[in-house]
mmCIF file of C-alpha atoms in Angstrom:
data_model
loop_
_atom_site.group_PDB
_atom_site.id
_atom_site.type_symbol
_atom_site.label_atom_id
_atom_site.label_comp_id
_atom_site.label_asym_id
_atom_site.label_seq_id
_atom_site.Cartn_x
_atom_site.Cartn_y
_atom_site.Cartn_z
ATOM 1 C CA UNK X 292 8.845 -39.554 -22.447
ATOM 2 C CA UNK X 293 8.235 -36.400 -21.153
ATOM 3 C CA UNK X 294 9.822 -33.952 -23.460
ATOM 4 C CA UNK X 295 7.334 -36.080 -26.592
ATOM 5 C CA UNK X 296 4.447 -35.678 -24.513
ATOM 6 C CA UNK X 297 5.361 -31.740 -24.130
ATOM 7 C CA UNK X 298 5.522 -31.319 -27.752
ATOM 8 C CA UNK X 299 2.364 -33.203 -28.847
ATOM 9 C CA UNK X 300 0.608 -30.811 -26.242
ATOM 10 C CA UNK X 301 2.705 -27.440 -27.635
ATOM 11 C CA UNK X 302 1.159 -28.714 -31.153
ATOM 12 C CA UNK X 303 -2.449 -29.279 -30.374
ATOM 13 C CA UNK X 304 -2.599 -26.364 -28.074
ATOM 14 C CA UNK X 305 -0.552 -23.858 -30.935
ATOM 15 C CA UNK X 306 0.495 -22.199 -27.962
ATOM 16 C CA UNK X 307 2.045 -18.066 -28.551
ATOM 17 C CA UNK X 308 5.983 -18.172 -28.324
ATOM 18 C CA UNK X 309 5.879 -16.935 -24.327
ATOM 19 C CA UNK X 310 3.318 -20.097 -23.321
ATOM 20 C CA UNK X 311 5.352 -22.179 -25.340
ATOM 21 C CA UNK X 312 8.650 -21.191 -23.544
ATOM 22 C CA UNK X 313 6.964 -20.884 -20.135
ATOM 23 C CA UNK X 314 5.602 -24.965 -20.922
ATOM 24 C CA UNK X 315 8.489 -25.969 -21.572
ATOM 25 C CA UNK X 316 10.230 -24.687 -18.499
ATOM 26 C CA UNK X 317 7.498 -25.718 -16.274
ATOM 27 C CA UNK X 318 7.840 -29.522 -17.421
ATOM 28 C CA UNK X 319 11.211 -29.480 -17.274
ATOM 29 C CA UNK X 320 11.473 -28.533 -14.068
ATOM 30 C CA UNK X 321 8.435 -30.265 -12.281
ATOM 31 C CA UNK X 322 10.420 -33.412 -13.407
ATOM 32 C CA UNK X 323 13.708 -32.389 -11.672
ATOM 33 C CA UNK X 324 11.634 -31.505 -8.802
ATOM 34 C CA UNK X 325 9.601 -34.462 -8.252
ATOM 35 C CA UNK X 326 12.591 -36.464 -8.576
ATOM 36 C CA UNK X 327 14.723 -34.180 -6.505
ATOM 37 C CA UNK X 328 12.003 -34.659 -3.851
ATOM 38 C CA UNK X 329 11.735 -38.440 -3.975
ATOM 39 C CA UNK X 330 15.383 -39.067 -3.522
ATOM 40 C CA UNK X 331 15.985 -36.508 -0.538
ATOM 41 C CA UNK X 332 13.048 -37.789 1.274
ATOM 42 C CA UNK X 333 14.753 -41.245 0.754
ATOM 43 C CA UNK X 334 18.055 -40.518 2.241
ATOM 44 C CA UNK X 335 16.790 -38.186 4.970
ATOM 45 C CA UNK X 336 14.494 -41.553 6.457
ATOM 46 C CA UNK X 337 17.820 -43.762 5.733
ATOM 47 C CA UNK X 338 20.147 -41.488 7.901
ATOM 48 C CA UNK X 339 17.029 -41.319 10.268
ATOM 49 C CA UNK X 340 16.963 -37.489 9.824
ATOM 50 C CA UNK X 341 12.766 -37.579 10.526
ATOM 51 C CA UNK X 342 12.673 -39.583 13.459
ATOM 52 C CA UNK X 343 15.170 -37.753 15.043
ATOM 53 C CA UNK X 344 15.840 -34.211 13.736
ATOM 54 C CA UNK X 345 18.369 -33.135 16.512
ATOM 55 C CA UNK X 346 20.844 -34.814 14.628
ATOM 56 C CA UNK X 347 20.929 -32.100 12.664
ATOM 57 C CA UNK X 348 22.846 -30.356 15.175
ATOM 58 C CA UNK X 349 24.403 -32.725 17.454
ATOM 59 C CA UNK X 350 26.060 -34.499 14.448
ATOM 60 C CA UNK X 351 27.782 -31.835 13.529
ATOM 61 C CA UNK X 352 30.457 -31.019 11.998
ATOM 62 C CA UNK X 353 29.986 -34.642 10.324
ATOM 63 C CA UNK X 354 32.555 -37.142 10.488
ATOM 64 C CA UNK X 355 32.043 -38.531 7.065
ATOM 65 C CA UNK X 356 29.810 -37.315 4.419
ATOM 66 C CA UNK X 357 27.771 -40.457 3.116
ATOM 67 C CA UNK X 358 28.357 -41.264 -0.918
ATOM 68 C CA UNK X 359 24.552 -40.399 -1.527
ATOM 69 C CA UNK X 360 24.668 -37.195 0.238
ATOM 70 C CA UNK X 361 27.477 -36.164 -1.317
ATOM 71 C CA UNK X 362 26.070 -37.799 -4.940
ATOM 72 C CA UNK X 363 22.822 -35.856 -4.337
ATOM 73 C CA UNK X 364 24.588 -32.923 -3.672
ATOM 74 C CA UNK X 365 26.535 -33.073 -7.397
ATOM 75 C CA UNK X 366 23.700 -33.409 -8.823
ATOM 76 C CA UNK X 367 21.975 -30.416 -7.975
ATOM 77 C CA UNK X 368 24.867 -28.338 -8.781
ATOM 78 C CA UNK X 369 25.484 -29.488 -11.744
ATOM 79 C CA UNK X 370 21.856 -29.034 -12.824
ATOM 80 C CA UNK X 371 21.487 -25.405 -11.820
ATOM 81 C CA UNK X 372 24.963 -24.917 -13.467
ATOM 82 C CA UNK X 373 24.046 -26.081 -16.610
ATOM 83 C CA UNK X 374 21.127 -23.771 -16.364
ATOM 84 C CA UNK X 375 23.010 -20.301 -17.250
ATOM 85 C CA UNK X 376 23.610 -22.190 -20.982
ATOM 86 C CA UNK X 377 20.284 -23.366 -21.267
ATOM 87 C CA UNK X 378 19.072 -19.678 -20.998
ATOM 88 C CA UNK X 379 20.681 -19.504 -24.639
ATOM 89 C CA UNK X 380 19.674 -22.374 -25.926
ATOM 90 C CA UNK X 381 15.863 -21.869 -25.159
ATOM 91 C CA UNK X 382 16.491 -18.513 -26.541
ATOM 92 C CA UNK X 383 14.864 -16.838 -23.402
ATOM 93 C CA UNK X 384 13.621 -13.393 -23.750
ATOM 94 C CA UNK X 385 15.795 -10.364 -22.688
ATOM 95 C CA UNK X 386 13.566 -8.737 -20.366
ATOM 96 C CA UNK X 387 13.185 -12.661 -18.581
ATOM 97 C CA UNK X 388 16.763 -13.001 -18.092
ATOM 98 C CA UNK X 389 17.871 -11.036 -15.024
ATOM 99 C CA UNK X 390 14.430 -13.055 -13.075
ATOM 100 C CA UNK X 391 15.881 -15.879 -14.180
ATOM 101 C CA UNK X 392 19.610 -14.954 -13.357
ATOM 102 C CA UNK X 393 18.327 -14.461 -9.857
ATOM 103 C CA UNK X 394 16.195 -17.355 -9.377
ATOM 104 C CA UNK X 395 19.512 -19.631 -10.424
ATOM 105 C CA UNK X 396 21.985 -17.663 -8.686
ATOM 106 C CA UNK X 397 20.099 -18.137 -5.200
ATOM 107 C CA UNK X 398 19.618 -21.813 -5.390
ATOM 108 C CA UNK X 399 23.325 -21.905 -6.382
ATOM 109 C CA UNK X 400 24.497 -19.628 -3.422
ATOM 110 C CA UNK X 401 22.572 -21.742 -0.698
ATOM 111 C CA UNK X 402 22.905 -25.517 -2.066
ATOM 112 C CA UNK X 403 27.324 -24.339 -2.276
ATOM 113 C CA UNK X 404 26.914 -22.464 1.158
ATOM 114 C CA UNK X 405 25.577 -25.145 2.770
ATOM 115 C CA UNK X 406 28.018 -28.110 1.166
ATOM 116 C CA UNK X 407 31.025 -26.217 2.259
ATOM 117 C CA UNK X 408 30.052 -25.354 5.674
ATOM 118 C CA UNK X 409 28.985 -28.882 6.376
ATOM 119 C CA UNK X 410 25.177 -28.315 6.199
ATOM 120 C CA UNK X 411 24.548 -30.718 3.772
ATOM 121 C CA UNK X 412 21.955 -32.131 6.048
ATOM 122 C CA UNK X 413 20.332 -28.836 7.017
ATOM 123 C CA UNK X 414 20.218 -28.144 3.462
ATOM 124 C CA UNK X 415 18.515 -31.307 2.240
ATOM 125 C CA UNK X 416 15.946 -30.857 5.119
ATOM 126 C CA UNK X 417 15.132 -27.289 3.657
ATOM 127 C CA UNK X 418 15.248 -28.247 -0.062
ATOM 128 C CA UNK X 419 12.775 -31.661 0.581
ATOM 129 C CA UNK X 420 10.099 -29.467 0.872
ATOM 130 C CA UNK X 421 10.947 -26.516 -0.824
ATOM 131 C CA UNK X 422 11.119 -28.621 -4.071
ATOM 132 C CA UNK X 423 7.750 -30.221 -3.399
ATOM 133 C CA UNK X 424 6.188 -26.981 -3.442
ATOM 134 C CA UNK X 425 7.729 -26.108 -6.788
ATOM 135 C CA UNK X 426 6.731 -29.274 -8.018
ATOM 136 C CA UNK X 427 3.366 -28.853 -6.939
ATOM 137 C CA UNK X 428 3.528 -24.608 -8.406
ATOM 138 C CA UNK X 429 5.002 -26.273 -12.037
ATOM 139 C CA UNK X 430 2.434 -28.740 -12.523
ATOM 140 C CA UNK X 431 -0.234 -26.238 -11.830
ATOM 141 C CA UNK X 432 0.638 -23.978 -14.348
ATOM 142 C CA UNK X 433 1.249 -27.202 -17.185
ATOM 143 C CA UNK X 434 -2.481 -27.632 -16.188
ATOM 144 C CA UNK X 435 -3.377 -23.869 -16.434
ATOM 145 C CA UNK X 436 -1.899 -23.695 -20.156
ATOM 146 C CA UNK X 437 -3.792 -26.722 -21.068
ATOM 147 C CA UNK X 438 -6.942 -25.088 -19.212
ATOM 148 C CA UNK X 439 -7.513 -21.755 -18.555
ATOM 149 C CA UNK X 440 -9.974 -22.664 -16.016
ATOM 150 C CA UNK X 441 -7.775 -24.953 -13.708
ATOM 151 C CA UNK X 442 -7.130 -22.539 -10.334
ATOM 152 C CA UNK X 443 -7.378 -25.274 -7.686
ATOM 153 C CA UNK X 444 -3.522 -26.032 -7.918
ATOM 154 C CA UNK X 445 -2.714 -22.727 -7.397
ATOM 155 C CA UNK X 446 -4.824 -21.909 -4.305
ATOM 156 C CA UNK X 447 -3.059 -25.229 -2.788
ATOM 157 C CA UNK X 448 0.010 -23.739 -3.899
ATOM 158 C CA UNK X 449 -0.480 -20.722 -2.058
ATOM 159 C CA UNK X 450 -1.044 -22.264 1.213
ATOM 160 C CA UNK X 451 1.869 -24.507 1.150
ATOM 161 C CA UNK X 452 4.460 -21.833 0.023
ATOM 162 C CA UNK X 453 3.541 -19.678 3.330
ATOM 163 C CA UNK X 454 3.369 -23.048 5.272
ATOM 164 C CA UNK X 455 6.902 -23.717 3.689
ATOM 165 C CA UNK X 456 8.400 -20.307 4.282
ATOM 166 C CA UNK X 457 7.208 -20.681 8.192
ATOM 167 C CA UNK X 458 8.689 -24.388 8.073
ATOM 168 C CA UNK X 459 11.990 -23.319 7.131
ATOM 169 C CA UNK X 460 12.416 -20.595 9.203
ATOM 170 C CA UNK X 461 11.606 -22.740 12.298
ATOM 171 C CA UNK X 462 14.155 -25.807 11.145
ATOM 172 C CA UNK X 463 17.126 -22.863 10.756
ATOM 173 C CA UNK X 464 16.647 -20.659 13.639
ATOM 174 C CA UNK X 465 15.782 -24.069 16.211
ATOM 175 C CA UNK X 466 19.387 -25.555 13.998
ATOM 176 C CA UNK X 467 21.594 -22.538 14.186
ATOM 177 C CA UNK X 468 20.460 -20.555 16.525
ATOM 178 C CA UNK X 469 19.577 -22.723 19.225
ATOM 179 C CA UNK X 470 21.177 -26.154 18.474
ATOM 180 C CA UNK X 471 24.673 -25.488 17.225
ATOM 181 C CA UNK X 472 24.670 -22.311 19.542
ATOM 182 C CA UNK X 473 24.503 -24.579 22.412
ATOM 183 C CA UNK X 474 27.114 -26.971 21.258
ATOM 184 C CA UNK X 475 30.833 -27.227 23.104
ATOM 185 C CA UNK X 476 32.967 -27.190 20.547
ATOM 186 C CA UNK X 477 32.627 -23.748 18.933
ATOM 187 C CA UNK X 478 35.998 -23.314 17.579
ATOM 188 C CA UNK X 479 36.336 -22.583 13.771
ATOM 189 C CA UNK X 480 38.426 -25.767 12.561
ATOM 190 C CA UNK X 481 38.891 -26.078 8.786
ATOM 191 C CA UNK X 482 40.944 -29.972 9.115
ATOM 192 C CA UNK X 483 37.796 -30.915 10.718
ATOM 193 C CA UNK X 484 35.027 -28.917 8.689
ATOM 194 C CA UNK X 485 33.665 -27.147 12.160
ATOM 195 C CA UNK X 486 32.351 -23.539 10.816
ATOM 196 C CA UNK X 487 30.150 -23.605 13.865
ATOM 197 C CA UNK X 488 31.083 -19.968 15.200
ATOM 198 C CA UNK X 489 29.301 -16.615 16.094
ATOM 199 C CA UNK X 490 29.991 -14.935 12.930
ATOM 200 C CA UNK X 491 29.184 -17.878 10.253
ATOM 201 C CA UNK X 492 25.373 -18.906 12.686
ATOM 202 C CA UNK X 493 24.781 -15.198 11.974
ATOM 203 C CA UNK X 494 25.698 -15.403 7.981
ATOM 204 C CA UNK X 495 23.632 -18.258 7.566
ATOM 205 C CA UNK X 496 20.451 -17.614 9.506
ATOM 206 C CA UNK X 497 20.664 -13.554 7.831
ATOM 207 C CA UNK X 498 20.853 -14.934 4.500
ATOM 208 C CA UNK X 499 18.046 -17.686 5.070
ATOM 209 C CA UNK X 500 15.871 -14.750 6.818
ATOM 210 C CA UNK X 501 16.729 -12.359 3.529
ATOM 211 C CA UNK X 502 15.873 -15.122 1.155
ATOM 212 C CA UNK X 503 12.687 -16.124 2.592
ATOM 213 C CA UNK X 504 11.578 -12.326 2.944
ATOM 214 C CA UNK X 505 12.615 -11.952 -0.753
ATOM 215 C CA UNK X 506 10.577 -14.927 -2.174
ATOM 216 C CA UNK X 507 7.658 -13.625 0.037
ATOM 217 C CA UNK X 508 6.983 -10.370 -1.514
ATOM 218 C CA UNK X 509 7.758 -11.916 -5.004
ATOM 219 C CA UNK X 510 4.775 -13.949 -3.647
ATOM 220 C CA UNK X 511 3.028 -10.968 -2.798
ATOM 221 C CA UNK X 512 3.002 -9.286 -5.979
ATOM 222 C CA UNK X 513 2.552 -12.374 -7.765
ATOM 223 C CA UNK X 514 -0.620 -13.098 -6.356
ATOM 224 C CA UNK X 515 -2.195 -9.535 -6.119
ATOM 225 C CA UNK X 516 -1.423 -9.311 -10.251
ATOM 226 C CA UNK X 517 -3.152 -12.930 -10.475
ATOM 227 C CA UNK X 518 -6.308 -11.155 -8.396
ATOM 228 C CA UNK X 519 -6.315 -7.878 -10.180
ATOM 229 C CA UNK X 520 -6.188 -10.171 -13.833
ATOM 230 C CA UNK X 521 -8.864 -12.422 -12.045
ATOM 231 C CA UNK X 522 -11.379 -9.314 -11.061
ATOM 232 C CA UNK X 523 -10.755 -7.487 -14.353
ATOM 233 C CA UNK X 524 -11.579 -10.917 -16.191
ATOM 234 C CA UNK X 525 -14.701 -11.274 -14.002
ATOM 235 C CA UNK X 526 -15.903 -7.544 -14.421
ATOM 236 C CA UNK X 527 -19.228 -7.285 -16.741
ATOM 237 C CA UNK X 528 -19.711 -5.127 -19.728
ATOM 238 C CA UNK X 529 -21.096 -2.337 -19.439
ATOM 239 C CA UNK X 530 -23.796 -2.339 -21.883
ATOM 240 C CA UNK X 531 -24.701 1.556 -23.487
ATOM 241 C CA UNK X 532 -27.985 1.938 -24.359
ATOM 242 C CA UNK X 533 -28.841 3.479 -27.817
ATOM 243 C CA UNK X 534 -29.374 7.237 -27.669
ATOM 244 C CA UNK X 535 -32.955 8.395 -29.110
ATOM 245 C CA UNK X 536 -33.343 12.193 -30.065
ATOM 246 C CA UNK X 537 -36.608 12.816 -29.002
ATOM 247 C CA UNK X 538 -37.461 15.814 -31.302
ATOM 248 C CA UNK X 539 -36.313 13.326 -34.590
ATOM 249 C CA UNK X 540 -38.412 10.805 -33.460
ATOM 250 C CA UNK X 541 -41.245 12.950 -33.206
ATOM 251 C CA UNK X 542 -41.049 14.836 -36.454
ATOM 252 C CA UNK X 543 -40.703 11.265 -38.270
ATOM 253 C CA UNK X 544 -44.070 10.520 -36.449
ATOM 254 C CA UNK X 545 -45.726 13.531 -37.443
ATOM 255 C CA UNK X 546 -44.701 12.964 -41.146
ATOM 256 C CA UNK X 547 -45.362 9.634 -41.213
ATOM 257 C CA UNK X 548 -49.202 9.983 -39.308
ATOM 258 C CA UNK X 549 -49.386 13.276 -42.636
ATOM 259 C CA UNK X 550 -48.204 11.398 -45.369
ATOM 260 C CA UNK X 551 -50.520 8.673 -43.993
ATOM 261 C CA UNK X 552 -53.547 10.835 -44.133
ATOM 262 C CA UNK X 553 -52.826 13.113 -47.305
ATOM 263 C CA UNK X 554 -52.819 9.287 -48.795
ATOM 264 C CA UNK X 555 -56.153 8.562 -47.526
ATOM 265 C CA UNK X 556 -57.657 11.578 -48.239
ATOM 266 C CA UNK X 557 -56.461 11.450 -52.089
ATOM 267 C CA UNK X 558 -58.173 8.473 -52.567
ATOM 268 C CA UNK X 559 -61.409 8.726 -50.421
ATOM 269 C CA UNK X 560 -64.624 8.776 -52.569
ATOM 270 C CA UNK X 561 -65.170 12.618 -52.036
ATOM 271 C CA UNK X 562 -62.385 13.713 -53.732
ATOM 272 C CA UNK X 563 -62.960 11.396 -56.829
ATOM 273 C CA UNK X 564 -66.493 13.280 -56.883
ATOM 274 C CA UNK X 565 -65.322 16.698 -57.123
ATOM 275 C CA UNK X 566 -62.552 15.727 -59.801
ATOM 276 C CA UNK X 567 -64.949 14.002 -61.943
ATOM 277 C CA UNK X 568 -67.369 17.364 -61.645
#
């Protein structure tokens, strides 16, 4: 349904080929999104990870990975893997590909990191809402396309992306670097999937701090380019006003006020006298 609603819009709106690729990728991926969203918040209330989030650390390592954490899980990877071919198929422009390299790579990099070091549940507490704010960024812009006009979803947007920075730094530094720090069994134990040493709560909380730090000053930039397009939109014309040469304008006065009077005077009823004399 949604892929024949995208291309009814894409031919009323005749978008350019960028708006047209950017559409497209912005549907496509508020869709995964949303859905992504809607199933993690359903397992993390069936495993009762929001009424009680120190499970997050005192269940771990985890005795036995549940079927729809572990389904969830294969999902995701195998949607951000298929996303290196889909770069050729959507014939994505040159210059977009490294962004777009990047953007993948990290989502593959943590969702992998934190399957095989038994974070799975750490990891769907940070992606929950992560992917709602993505959700919420995509369908902003499908609105922007449609209408120029349309900024409310954006300043929303805004707030919620710094709120969900500050949220996920707070879940991994009170998980890893207070909860499993504290734990007794710290003893790196690959039969029973316990990574929970020193060297791997440093890894993981320097990598989360590194990502979040990146994604803020892409956040940065992006909005001071959407304020400097914004003011430069909003700027008035300068107006010039027409340039008069004064000493023109007088000597076409002067002629016209002669010609005016050398008319007059060839026709007044003196002159007829003396040519008729």
């Amino acid at each position: 349904m949604l892929p024949f609603q995208q291309q009814k819009i894409n031919r009323r709106m005749h978008f350019s080929k960028t708006k047209h690729s950017k559409f497209n990728e912005s549907g496509q991926l508020s869709a995964f999104y949303l859905f992504s969203c809607i199933w993690g918040t359903f397992i993390l209330v069936s495993e009762n990870y929001i009424s009680d989030p120190t499970i997050l650390w005192r269940a771990y390592p985890p005795n036995l990975m549940t079927f729809q954490v572990k389904f969830f899980y294969i999902l995701q990877l195998a949607y951000w893997f298929h996303a290196f071919p889909e770069l050729y198929f959507q014939k994505t422009k040159k210059e977009d590909i490294p962004r777009q390299l990047v953007y993948i790579g990290l989502y593959l990099f943590h969702i992998v990191g934190a399957y095989l070091l038994n974070l799975n549940h750490l990891g769907l507490v940070l992606l929950v809402p992560h992917y709602f704010v993505e959700f919420l960024f995509h369908i902003s812009r499908l609105f922007y396309f449609t209408d120029e006009k349309y900024q409310k979803g954006f300043s929303l947007w805004a707030v919620l992306f710094v709120l969900g920075r500050l949220l996920t730094l707070i879940l991994s530094v009170l998980t890893v670097g207070f909860g499993l720090a504290r734990a007794e069994n710290q003893k790196l134990d690959f039969s029973t999937g316990n990574f929970n040493v020193l060297g791997v709560r440093i890894a993981v909380l320097a990598s989360i701090c590194i990502t979040q730090a990146f994604m803020m000053w892409k956040f940065i930039n992006f909005q001071l380019r959407r304020w400097r397009e914004h003011s430069t939109f909003q700027a008035p014309a300068v107006k010039k006003k027409p340039t008069v040469t004064k000493g023109r304008s007088r000597k076409g006065t002067e002629n016209g006020v002669n010609g005016t009077v050398t008319s007059n005077g060839a026709d007044s009823p003196r002159n007829r006298k003396e040519k008729s004399s």
